Coordinates of C-alpha atoms in Angstrom, one line a residue:
X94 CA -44.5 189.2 202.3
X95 CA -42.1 191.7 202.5
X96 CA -39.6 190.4 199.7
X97 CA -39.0 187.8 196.7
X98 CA -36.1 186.1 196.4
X99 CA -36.1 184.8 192.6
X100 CA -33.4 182.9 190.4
X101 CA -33.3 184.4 186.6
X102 CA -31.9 183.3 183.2
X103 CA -31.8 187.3 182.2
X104 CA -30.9 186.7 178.5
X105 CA -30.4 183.6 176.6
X106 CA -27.7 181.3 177.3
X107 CA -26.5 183.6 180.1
X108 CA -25.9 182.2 183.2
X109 CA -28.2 182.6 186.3
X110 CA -28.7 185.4 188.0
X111 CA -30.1 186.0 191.9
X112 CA -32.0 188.8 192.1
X113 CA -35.2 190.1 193.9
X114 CA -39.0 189.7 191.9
X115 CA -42.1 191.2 192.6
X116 CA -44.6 189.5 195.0
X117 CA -47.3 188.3 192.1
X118 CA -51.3 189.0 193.0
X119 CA -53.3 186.1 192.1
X120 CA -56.2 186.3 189.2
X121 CA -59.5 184.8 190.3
X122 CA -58.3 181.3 190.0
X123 CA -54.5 181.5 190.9
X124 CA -53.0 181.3 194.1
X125 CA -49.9 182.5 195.6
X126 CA -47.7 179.4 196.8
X127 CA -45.1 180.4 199.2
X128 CA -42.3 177.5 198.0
X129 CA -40.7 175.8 200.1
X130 CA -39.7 172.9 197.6
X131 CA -38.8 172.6 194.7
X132 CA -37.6 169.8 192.4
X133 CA -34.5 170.2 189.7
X134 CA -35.0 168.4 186.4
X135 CA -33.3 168.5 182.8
X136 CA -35.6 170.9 181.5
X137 CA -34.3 173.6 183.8
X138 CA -30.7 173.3 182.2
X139 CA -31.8 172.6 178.6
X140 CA -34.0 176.3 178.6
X141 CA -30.8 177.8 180.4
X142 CA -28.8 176.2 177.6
X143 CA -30.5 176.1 174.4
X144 CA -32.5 178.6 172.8
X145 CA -34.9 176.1 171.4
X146 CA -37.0 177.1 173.9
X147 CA -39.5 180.0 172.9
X148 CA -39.7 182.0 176.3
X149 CA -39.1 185.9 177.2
X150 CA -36.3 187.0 179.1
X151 CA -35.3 187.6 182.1
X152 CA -36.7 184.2 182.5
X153 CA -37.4 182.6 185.8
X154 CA -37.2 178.8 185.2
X155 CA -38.3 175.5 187.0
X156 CA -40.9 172.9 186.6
X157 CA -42.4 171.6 190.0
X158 CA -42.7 172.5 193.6
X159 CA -44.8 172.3 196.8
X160 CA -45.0 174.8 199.8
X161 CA -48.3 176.3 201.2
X162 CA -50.8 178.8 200.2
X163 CA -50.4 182.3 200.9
X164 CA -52.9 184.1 199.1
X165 CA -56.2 182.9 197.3
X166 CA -57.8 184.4 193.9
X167 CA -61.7 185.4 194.4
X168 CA -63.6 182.7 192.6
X169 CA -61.3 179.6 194.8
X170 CA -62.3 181.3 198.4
X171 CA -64.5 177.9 199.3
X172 CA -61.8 175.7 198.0
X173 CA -58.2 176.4 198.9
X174 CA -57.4 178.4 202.4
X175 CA -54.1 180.4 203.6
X176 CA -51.4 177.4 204.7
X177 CA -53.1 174.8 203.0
X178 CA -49.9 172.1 201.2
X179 CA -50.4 171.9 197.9
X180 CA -48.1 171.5 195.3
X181 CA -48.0 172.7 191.5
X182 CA -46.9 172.0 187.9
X183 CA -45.8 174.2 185.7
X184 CA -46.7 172.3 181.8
X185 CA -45.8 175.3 180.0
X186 CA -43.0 177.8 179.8
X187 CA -45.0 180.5 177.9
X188 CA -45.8 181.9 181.3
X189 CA -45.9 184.9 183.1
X190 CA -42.5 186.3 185.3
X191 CA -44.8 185.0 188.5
X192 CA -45.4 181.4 187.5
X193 CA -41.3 181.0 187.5
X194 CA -40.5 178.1 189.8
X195 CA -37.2 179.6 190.9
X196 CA -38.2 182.1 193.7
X197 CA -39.8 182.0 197.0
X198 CA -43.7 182.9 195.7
X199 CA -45.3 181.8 193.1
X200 CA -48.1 182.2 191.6
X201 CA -50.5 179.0 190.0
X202 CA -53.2 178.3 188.2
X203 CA -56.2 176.3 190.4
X204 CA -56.0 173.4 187.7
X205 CA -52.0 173.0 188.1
X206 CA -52.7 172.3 191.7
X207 CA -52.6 169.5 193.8
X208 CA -53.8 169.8 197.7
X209 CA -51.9 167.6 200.3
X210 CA -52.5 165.5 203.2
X211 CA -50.7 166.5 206.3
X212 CA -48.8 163.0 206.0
X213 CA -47.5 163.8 202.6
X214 CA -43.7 165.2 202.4
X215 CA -43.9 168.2 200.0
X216 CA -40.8 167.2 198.6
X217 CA -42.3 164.0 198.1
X218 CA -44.7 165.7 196.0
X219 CA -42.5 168.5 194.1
X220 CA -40.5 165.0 192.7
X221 CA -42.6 163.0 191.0
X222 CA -45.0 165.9 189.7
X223 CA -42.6 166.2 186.5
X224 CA -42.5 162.9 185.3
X225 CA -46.1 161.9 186.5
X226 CA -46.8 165.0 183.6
X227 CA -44.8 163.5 180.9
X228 CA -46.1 160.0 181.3
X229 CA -49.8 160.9 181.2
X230 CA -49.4 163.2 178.0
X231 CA -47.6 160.5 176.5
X232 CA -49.2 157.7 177.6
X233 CA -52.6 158.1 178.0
X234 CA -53.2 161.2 175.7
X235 CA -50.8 159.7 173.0
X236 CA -50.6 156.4 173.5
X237 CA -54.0 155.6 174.4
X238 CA -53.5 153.7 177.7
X239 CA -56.2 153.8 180.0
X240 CA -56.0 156.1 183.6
X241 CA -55.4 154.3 186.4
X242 CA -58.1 153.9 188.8
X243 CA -56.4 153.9 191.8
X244 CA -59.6 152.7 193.9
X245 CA -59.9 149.6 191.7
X246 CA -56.4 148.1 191.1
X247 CA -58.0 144.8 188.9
X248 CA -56.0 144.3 186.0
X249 CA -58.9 145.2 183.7
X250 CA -56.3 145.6 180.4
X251 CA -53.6 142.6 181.0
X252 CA -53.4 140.9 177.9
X253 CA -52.1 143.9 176.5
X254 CA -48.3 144.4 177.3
X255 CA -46.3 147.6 176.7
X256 CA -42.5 147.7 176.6
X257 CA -41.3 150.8 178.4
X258 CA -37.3 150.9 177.6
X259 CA -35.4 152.9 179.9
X260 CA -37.5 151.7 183.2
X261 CA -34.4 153.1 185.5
X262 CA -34.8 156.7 183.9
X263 CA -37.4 158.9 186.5
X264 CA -39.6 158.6 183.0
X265 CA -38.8 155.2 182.7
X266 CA -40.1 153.9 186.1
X267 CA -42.5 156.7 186.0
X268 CA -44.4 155.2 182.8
X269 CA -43.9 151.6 184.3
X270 CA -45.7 152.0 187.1
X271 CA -48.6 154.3 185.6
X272 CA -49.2 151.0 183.1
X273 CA -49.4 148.6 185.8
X274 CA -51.5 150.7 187.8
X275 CA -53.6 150.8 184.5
X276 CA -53.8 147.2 184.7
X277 CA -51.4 146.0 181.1
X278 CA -48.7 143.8 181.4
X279 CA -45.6 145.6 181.8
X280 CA -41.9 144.4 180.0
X281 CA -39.0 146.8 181.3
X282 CA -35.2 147.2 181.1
X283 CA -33.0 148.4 183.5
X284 CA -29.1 148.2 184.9
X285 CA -28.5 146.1 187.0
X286 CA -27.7 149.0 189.9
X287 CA -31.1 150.0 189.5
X288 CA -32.6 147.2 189.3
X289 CA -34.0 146.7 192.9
X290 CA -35.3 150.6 192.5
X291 CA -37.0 149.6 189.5
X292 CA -38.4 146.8 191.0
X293 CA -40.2 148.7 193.6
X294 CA -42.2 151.3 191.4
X295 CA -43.0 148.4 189.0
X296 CA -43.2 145.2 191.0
X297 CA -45.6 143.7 188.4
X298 CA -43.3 143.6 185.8
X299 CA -43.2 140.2 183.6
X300 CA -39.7 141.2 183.1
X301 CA -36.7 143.5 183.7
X302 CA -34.0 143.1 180.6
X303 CA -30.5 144.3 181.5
X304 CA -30.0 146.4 179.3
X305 CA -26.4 147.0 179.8
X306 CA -25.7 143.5 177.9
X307 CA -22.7 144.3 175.8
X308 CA -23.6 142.3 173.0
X309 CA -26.5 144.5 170.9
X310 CA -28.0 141.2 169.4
X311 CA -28.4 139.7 172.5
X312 CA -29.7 142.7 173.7
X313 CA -32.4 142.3 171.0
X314 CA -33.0 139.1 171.2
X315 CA -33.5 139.5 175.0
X316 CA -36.6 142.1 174.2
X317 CA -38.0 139.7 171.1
X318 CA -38.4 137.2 174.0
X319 CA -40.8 139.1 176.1
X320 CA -43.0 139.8 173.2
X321 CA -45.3 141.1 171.1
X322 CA -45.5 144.4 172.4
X323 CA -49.5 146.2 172.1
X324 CA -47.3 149.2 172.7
X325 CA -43.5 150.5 173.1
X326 CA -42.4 153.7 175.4
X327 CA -38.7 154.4 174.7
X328 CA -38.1 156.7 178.0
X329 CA -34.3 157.2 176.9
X330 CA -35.2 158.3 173.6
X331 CA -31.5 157.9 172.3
X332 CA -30.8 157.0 168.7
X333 CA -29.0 154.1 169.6
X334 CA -31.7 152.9 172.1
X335 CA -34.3 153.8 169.1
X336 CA -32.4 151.6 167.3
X337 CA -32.2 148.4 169.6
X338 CA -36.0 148.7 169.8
X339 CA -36.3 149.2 165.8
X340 CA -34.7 145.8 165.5
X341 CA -36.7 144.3 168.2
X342 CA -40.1 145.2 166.7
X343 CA -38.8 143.9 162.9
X344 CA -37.5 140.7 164.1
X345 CA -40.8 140.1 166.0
X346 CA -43.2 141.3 163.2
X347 CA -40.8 138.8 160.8
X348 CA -41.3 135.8 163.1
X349 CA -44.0 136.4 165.4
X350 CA -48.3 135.6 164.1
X351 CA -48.9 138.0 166.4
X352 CA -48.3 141.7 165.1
X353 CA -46.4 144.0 167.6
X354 CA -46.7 147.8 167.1
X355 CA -44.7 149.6 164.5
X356 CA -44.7 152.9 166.2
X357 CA -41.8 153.6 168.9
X358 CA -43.2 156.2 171.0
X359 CA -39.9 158.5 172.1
X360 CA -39.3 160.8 175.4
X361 CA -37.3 162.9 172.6
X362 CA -38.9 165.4 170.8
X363 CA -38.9 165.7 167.4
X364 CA -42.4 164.8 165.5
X365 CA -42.9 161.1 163.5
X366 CA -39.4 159.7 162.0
X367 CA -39.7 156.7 159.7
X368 CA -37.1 154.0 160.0
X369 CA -36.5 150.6 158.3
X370 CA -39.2 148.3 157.9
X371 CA -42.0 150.8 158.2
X372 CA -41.4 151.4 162.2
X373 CA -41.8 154.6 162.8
X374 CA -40.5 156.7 165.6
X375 CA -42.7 160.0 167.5
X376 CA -41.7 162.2 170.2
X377 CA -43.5 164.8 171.4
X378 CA -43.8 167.7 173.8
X379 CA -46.3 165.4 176.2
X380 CA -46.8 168.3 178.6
X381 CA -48.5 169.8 176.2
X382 CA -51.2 167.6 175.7
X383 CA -52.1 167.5 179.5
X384 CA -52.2 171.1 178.8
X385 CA -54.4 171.5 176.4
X386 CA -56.7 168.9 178.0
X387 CA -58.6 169.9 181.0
X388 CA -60.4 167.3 181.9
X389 CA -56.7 165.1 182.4
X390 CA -55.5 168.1 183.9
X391 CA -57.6 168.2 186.5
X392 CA -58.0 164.3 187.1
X393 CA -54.0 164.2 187.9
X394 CA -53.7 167.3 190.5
X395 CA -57.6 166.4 192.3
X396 CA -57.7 163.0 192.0
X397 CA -54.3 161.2 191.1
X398 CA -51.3 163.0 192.7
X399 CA -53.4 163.2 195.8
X400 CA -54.7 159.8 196.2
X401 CA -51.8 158.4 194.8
X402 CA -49.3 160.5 197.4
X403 CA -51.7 159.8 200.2
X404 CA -52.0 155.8 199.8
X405 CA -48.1 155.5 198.5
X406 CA -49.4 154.1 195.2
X407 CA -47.2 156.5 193.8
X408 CA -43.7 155.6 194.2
X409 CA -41.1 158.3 195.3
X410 CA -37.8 158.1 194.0
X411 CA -34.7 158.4 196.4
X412 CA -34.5 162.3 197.3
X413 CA -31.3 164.3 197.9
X414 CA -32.2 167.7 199.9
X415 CA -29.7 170.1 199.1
X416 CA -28.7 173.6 201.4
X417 CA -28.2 176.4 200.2
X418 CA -31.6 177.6 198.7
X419 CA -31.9 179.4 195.1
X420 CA -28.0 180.2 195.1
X421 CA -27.1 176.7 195.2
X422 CA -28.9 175.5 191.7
X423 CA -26.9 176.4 189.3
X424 CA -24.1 174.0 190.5
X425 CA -27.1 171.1 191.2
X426 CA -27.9 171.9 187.5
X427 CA -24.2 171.3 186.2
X428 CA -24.0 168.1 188.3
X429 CA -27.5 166.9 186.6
X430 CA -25.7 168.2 182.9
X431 CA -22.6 166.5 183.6
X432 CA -24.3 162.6 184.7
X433 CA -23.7 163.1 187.7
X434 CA -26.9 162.0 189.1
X435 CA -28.5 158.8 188.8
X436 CA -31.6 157.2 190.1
X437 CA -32.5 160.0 192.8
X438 CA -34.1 163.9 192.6
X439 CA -32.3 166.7 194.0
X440 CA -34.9 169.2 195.7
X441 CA -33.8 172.6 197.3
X442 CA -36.0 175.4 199.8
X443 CA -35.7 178.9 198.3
X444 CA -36.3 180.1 201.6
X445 CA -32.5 179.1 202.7
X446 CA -31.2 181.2 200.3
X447 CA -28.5 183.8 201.7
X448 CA -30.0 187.4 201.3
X449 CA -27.7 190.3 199.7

């Protein structure tokens, strides 16, 4: 470990910057993961963009990655080796310089990581670790869904149904599949492109709405159908999409004996919003909850990422490996700003960056 390769945001809004970063030393219950994976999601061009985001500059940014061990803190000797394959979340960006995804070791905290089976891909496993956060902060800390027990797939809560809008977003299919694995009825929408991909993480689903219909009534009237809802995850989190679903849950609560929820819960950020007809609208920060809560924290890296990865009970969207290591994600990250991906994760190895 003679050298770090890193990728920094050195000032806010400035563009990134490849330079070289000290080798961190792990604490007592860190390790130092040399990274060999690592995922690109919006965040990592919203912090780059925005200065909504409370961090310290220079700021080395990313989310998820895998790779193996390289050096263990004191008080993990009997549970992690050198090489093991792991791979690691980071769920908040007040972190230290050495936590930053975007370089070639980094350092994380025991109960942020995940070990591997020999038979599962690390870039597998650096994919779905984002959204797998989000969903469990939102909808088992939030929402109040039951976790998944993975060694008993009965369908202990099915005659209560959620509508997750957006089930061809990564979220989307992401919370669709965590509520089916949790045994509730799932209702989803998708377009019709995505449709088979959706099919396949949520295969259980009563019912995938297109919800490219044109016609915004028939859109609603398509999700009135399929109800009453018990709850409602809007994983677009648009105001027009908050909207369709508004008039979804009033039309239902207007005709239906059975009361649906009046709270739309929102992958946008943003607190409680009240809207016609007493609906009401949150969005939260839902890594923060798994954050704050260790017992779900360490449920999802040592029992539900590994079992989950191991058995392919958790899906793995389509992956696009990119060359070119840590120079190449900046362009990867205008691509994601611009649309330009859909329905697939792009992943990159710091270790083929070019040295200077």
């Amino acid at each position: 470990m003679s050298s770090n390769l890193a990728l920094y945001i050195p000032s806010p809004h400035a563009p990134f910057s490849l330079g070289h970063a000290e080798i961190p030393e792990p604490g007592p219950h860190e390790l130092v993961i040399k990274n060999t994976s690592v995922a690109l999601n919006p965040l990592d061009y919203k912090i780059q963009q925005s200065s909504a985001f409370p961090v310290s500059y220079p700021y080395i940014a990313g989310v998820s990655f895998a790779g193996t061990v390289e050096k263990v803190g004191s008080a993990l000797q009997t549970k992690f080796r050198r090489l093991d394959r792991v791979a690691a979340g980071r769920i908040s960006s007040h972190s230290e310089p050495g936590e930053g995804v975007f370089q070639q070791y980094v350092l994380a905290h025991e109960d942020a990581v995940a070990k591997l089976d020999e038979t599962v891909s690390l870039d597998d496993a650096s994919a779905v670790i984002p959204s797998i956060i989000s969903v469990v902060g939102a909808l088992h800390v939030c929402m109040g869904l039951s976790l998944p027990d993975l060694n008993h797939t009965h369908n202990q809560n099915h005659e209560k149904k959620i509508l997750v809008y957006g089930g061809s977003s990564t979220l989307g299919m992401r919370a669709a599949e965590y509520a089916m694995q949790a045994g509730y009825t799932v209702v989803t929408t998708s377009s019709p492109a995505n449709r088979a991909q959706v099919s396949r993480f949520c295969p259980q689903a009563v019912a995938i709405i297109d919800h490219t219909i044109p016609v915004e009534e028939a859109l609603v009237k398509a999700i009135v159908s399929e109800g009453p809802y018990d709850y409602i995850f809007d994983a677009i989190g648009t105001p027009a999409t908050t909207s369709i679903v508004a008039k979804a849950v009033l039309q239902l609560n207007c005709t239906s004996s059975t009361t649906t929820t009046t709270t739309i819960w929102s992958s946008r950020p943003g607190g409680t919003e009240d809207l016609l007809g007493g609906v009401q609208r949150r969005g939260e920060s839902y890594p923060h909850f798994v954050e704050e809560d260790e017992g779900v924290r360490r449920w999802l890296f040592e029992e539900y990422l590994p079992l989950g990865l191991t058995s392919k009970t958790i899906s793995v969207p389509d992956i696009e490996k990119v060359g070119g290591g840590l120079g190449s994600i900046p362009g990867l990250l205008d691509r994601m700003r611009g649309g330009g991906i859909s329905g697939k994760k792009l992943v990159v190895d710091p270790w083929e960056t070019e040295q200077f």
